[in-house]
Coordinates of C-alpha atoms in Angstrom, one line a residue:
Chain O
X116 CA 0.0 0.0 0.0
X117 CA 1.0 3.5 -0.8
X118 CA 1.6 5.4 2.0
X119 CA 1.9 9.3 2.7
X120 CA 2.9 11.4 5.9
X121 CA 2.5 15.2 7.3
X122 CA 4.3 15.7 10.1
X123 CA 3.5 19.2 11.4
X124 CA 5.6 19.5 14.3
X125 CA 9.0 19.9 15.4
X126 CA 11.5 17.7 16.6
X127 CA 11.7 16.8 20.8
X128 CA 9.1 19.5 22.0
X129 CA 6.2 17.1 20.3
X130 CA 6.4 13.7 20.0
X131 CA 5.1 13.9 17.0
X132 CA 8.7 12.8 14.8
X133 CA 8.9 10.3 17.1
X134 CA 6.2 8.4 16.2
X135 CA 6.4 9.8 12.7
X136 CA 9.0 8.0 12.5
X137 CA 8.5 4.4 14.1
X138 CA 5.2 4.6 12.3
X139 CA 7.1 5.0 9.2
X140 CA 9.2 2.4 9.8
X141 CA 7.0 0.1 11.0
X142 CA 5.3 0.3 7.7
X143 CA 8.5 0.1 5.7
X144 CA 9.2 -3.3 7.3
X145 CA 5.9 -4.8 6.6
X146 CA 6.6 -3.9 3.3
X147 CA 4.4 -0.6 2.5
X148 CA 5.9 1.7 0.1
X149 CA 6.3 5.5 1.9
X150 CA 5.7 7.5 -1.0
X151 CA 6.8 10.6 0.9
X152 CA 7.0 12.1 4.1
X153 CA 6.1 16.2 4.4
X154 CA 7.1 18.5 7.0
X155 CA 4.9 21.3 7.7
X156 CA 4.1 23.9 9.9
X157 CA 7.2 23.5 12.8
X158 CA 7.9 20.4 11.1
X159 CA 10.1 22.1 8.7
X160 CA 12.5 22.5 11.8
X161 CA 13.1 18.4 11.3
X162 CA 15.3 19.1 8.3
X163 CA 18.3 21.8 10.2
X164 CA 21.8 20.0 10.0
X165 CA 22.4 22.4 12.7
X166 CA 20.6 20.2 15.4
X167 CA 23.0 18.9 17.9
X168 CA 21.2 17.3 21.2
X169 CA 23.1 15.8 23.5
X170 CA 25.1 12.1 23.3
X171 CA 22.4 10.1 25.2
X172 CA 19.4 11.4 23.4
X173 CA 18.2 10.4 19.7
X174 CA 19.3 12.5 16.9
X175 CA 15.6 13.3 15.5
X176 CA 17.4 15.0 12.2
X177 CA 20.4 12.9 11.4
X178 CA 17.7 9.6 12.1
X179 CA 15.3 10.6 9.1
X180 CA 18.4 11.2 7.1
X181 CA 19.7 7.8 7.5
X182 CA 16.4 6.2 7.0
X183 CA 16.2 8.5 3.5
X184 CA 18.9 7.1 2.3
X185 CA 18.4 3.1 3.5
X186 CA 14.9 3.5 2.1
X187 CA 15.3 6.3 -0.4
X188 CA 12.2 7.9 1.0
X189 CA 11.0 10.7 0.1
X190 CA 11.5 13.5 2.5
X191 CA 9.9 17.3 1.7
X192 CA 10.1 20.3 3.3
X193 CA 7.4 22.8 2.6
X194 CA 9.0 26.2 1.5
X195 CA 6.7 28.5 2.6
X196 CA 6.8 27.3 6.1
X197 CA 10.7 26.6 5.9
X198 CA 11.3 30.4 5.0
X199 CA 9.1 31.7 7.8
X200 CA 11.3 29.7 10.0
X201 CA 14.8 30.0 8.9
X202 CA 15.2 26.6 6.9
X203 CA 16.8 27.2 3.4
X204 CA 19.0 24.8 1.6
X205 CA 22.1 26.1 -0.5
X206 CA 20.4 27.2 -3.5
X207 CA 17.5 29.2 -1.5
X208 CA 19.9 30.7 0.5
X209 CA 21.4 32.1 -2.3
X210 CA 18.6 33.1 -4.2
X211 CA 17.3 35.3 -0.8
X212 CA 20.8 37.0 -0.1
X213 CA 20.9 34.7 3.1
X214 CA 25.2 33.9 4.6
X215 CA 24.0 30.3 5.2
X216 CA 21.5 27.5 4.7
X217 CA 21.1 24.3 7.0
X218 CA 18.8 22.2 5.2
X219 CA 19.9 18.2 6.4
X220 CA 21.1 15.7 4.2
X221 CA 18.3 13.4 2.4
X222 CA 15.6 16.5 2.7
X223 CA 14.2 19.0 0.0
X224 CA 12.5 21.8 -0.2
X225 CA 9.4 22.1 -2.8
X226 CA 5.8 23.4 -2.6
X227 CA 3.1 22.7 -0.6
X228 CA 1.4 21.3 -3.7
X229 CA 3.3 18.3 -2.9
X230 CA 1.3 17.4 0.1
X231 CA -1.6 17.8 -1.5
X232 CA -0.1 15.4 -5.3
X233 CA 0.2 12.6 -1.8
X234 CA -3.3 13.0 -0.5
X235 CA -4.3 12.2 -4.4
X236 CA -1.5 9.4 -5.3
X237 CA -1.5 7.8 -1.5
X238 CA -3.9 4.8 -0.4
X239 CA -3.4 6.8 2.7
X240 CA -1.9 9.7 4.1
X241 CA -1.2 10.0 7.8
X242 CA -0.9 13.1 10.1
X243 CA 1.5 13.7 13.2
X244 CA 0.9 16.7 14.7
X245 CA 0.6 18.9 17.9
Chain X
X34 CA -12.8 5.3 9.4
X35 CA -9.7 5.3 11.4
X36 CA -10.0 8.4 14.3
X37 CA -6.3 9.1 15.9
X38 CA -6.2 11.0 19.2
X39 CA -2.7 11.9 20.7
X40 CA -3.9 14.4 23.3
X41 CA -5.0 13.8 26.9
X42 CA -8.4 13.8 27.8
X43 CA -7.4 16.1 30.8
X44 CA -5.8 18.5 28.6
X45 CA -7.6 19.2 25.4
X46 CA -11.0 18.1 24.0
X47 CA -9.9 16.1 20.7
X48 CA -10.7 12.5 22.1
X49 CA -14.2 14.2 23.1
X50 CA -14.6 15.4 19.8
X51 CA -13.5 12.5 18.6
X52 CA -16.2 10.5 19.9
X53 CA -19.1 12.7 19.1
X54 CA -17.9 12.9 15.5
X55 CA -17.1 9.1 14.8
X56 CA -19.5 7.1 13.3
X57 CA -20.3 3.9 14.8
X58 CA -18.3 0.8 13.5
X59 CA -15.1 3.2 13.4
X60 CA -12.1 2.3 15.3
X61 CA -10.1 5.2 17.6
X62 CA -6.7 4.6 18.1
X63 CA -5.2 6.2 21.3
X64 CA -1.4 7.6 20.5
X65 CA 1.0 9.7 22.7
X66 CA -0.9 11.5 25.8
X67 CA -3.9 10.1 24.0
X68 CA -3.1 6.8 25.7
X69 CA -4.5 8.3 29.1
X70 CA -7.6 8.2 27.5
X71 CA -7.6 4.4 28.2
X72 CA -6.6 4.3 31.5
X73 CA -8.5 2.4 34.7
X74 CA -10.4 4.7 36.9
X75 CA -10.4 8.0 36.0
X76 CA -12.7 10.3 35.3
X77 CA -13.1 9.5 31.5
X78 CA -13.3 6.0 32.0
X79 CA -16.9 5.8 32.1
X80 CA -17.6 7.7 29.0
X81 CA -14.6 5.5 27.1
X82 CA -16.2 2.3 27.8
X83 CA -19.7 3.8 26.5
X84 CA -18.1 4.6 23.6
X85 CA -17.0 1.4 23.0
X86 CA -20.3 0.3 22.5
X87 CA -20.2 1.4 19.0
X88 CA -16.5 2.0 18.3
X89 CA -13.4 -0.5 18.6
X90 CA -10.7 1.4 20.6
X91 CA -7.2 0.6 20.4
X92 CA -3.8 2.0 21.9
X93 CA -0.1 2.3 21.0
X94 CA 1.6 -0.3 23.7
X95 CA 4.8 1.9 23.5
X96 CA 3.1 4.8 24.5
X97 CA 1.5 3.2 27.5
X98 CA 4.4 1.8 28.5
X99 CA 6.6 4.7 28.4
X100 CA 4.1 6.7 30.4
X101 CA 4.1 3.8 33.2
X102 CA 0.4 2.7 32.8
X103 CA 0.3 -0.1 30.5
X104 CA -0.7 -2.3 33.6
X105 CA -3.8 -0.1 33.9
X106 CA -5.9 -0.5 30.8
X107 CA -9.7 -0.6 30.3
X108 CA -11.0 -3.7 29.3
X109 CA -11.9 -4.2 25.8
X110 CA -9.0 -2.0 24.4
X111 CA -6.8 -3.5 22.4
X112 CA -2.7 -2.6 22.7
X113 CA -1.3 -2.8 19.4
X114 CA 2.5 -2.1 18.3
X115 CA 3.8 0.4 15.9
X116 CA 3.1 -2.6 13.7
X117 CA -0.3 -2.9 14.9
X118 CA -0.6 1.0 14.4
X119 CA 0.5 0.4 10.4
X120 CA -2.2 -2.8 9.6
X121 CA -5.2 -0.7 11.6
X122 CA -4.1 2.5 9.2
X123 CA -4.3 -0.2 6.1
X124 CA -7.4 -1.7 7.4
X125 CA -9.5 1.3 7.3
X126 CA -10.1 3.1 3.9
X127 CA -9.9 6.4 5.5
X128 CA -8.5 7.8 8.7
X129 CA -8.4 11.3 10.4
X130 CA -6.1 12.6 13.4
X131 CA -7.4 14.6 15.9
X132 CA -4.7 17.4 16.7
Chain N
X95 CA 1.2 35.5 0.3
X96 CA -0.3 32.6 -0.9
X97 CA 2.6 31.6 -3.3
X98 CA 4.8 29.1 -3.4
X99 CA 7.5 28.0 -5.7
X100 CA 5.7 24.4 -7.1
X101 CA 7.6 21.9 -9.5
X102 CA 4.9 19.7 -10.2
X103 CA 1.9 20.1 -12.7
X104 CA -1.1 19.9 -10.9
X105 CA -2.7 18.9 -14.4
X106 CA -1.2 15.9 -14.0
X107 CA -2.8 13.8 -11.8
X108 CA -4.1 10.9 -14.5
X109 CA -7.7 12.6 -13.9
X110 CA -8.1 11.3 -10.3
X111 CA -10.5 13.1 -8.0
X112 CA -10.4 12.5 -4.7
X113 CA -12.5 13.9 -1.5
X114 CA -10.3 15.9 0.5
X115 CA -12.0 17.8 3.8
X116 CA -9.7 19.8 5.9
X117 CA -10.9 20.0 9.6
X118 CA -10.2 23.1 10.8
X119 CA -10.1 23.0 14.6
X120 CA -8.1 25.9 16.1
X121 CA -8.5 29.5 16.2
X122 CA -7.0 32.2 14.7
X123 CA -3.9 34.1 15.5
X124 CA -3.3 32.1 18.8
X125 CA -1.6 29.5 16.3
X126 CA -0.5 29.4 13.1
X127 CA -2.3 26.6 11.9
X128 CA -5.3 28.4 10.8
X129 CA -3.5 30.1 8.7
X130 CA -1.1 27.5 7.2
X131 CA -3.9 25.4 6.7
X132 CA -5.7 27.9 4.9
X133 CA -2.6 27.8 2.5
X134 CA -3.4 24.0 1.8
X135 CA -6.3 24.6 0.9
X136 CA -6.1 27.1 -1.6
X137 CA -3.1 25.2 -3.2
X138 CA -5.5 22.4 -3.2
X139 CA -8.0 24.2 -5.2
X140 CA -5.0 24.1 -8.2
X141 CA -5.5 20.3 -8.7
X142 CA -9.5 20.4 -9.2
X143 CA -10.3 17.7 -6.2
X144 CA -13.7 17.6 -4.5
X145 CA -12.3 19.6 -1.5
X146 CA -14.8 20.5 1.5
X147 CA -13.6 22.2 4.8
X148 CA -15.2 21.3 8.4
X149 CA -15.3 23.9 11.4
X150 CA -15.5 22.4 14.4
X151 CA -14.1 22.9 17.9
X152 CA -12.4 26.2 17.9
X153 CA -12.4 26.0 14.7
X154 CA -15.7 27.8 14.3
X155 CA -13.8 31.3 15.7
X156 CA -11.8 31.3 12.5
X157 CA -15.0 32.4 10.5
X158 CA -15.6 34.6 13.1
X159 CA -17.0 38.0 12.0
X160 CA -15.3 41.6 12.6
X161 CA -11.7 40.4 13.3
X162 CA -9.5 43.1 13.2
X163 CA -5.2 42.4 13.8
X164 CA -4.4 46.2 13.5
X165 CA -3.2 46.0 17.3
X166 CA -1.5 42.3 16.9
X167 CA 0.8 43.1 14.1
X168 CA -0.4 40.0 12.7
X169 CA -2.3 39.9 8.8
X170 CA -5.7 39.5 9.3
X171 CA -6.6 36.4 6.9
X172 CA -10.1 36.1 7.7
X173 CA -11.3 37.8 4.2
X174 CA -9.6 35.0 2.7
X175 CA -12.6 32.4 3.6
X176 CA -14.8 34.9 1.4
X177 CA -12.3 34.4 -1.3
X178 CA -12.6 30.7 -1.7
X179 CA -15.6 30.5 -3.7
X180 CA -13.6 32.5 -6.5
X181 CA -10.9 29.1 -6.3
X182 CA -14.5 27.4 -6.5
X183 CA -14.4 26.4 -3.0
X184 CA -17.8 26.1 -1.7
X185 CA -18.3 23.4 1.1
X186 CA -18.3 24.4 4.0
X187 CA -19.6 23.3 7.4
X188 CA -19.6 24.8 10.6
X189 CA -20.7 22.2 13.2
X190 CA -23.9 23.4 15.0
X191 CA -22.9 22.1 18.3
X192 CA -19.4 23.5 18.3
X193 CA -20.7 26.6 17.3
X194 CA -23.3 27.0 19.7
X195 CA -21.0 26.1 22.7
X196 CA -19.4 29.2 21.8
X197 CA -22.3 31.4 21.9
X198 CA -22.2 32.5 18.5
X199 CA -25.0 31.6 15.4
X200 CA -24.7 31.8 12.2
X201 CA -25.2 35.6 12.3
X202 CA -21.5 35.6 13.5
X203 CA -19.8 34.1 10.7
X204 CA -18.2 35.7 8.1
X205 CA -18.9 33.6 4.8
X206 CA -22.1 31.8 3.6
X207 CA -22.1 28.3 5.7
X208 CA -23.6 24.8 5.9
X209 CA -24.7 24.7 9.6
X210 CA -24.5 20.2 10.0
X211 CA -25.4 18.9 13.0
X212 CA -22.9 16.3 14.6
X213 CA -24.4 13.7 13.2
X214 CA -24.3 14.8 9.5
X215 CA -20.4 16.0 9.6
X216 CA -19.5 12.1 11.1
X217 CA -21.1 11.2 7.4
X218 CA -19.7 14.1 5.6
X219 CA -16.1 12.6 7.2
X220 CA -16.4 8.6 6.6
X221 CA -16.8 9.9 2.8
X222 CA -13.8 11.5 2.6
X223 CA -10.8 10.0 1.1
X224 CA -8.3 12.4 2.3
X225 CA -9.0 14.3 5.9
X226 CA -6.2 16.9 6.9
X227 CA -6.8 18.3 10.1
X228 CA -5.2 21.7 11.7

């Protein structure tokens, strides 16, 4: 089965990655295809390379990168909510006169027209949210 | 349907909601601090296990157990893993989380 | 303020239409997700699905009449849900019981409304294929 997912918060103050993510793996293993996984709202601040929590904690960021590229999952940033909350990747930086971007590895930025294409092409599309 | 609540009862009103706007036959699956929702003896209890006349309710067994009460849960709810979680979301033909 | 860079053709969808409702159920200005998810929304009106929105819970206050953000600093959005029927756009339903819990009728609202009673939006939502909530 072809499943989507919004996750609309950020990572640690909700929980909502967090099962994002076991949900999504969960799912992988019994052999569903993600077809992508959208971060809106706070959940844009999922994608910053910049997060660094400390060594006896999960590393929210770095673990959906690593899953993108086991899986090659889809992972999309919504880029009207990314630029009202400071996540650009190199070529959006540029294009906005900004000294740096931050956008993680395995993560990219499009339009929020690409939540609604996996509402249309899912079986399903699940939401994690506050 | 599939209904998803991840809130407390105590804290917002989306498993009330919930369970005035689910249509008998639906399933509600209790995530996060939604899990409280199916907890022994508290003041919710009695309007859980009425709902349950008409709706199948389910929670997520890592939730519970991370919050220290999967030893306390109603009868008639069913604990289901993340794995659980993924086969109830292929089950239904539509779903719908209550943020 | 309602633009955003797309790289996919909404005319390409292989003709599928699908029932998408977004459940609105927060107020304005408190949160943002009133107004984000009134971004969906109109995005989603560029891909010609059967698209319905539900007010309920708190919800309702986002149709609110006579909201004015002068003092906030924030951009008052509310005359977008008058705008919707130009992205053709026309179901919508306020919840009766949600509403009335909040002391307001239909008098309050901002935009020409279904009023459903509880009942009636449980069917409205086991059609749906797609239910976004905010």
């Amino acid at each position: 089965m072809k499943i989507g997912v919004l996750v609309s918060e950020g990572p640690y103050t909700h929980q909502a990655s967090d099962s994002a993510y076991n949900f999504v793996k969960a799912a992988i293993e019994k052999g569903h295809e993600i077809y992508r996984v959208f971060f809106y709202h706070d959940g844009v601040n999922n994608a910053t390379r910049l997060t660094e929590p400390p060594r006896d904690d999960r590393n929210i960021v770095n673990r959906w990168s690593e899953l993108s590229k086991q899986h090659n999952l889809d992972l999309v940033v919504c880029i009207a909510a990314a630029q009202r909350r400071g996540i650009m990747d190199a070529n959006e930086a540029k294009r906005q006169g900004k000294d740096a971007d931050n956008l993680a590895e395995g993560f990219r930025i499009s339009g929020l027209g690409q939540l609604v294409e996996a509402g249309i092409q899912c079986d399903r599309l699940v939401t994690f949210g506050d | 349907m599939l209904h998803i609540v991840n809130k407390s009862p105590f804290d917002r009103n989306s498993l009330e909601s919930c369970l005035r706007l689910a249509k008998k036959g639906s399933a509600v699956l209790l995530i996060e601090d939604g899990v409280y929702g199916a907890t022994k003896g508290s003041s919710v209890e009695v309007k859980v296990q009425g709902a349950m006349a008409n709706l199948k309710v389910y929670a997520l067994g890592a939730d519970l157990q991370a919050r220290g009460v999967a030893d306390r849960v109603l009868d008639g709810v069913t604990v289901v893993d993340y794995g659980g979680f993924v086969d109830l979301v292929a089950d239904h033909s539509n779903l719908q989380s209550w943020l | 303020m309602f633009t955003s860079s797309e790289n996919i053709d909404p005319d390409d969808e292989g003709g599928v239409i699908k029932k998408f409702m977004f459940v609105n159920r927060k107020a304005p200005y408190g949160t943002i997700y009133a107004l984000e998810g009134l971004e969906v929304v109109l995005i989603s009106a560029a891909f010609e699905q059967d698209v319905s929105l539900a007010f309920v819970d708190d919800g309702v206050y986002e149709l609110k009449k006579g909201q004015d953000t002068k003092a906030l600093g924030q951009k008052n959005f509310s005359p977008t849900y008058r705008a919707l029927e130009g992205y053709d756009i026309e179901k919508l339903y306020v919840e009766r019981e949600s509403m009335e819990f909040r002391g307001l009728t239909e008098d309050d609202l901002l935009v020409d409304v279904q009023i459903v009673s509880a009942a009636e939006m449980a069917d409205l939502m086991v059609e749906q294929d797609v239910v976004i909530s905010f």
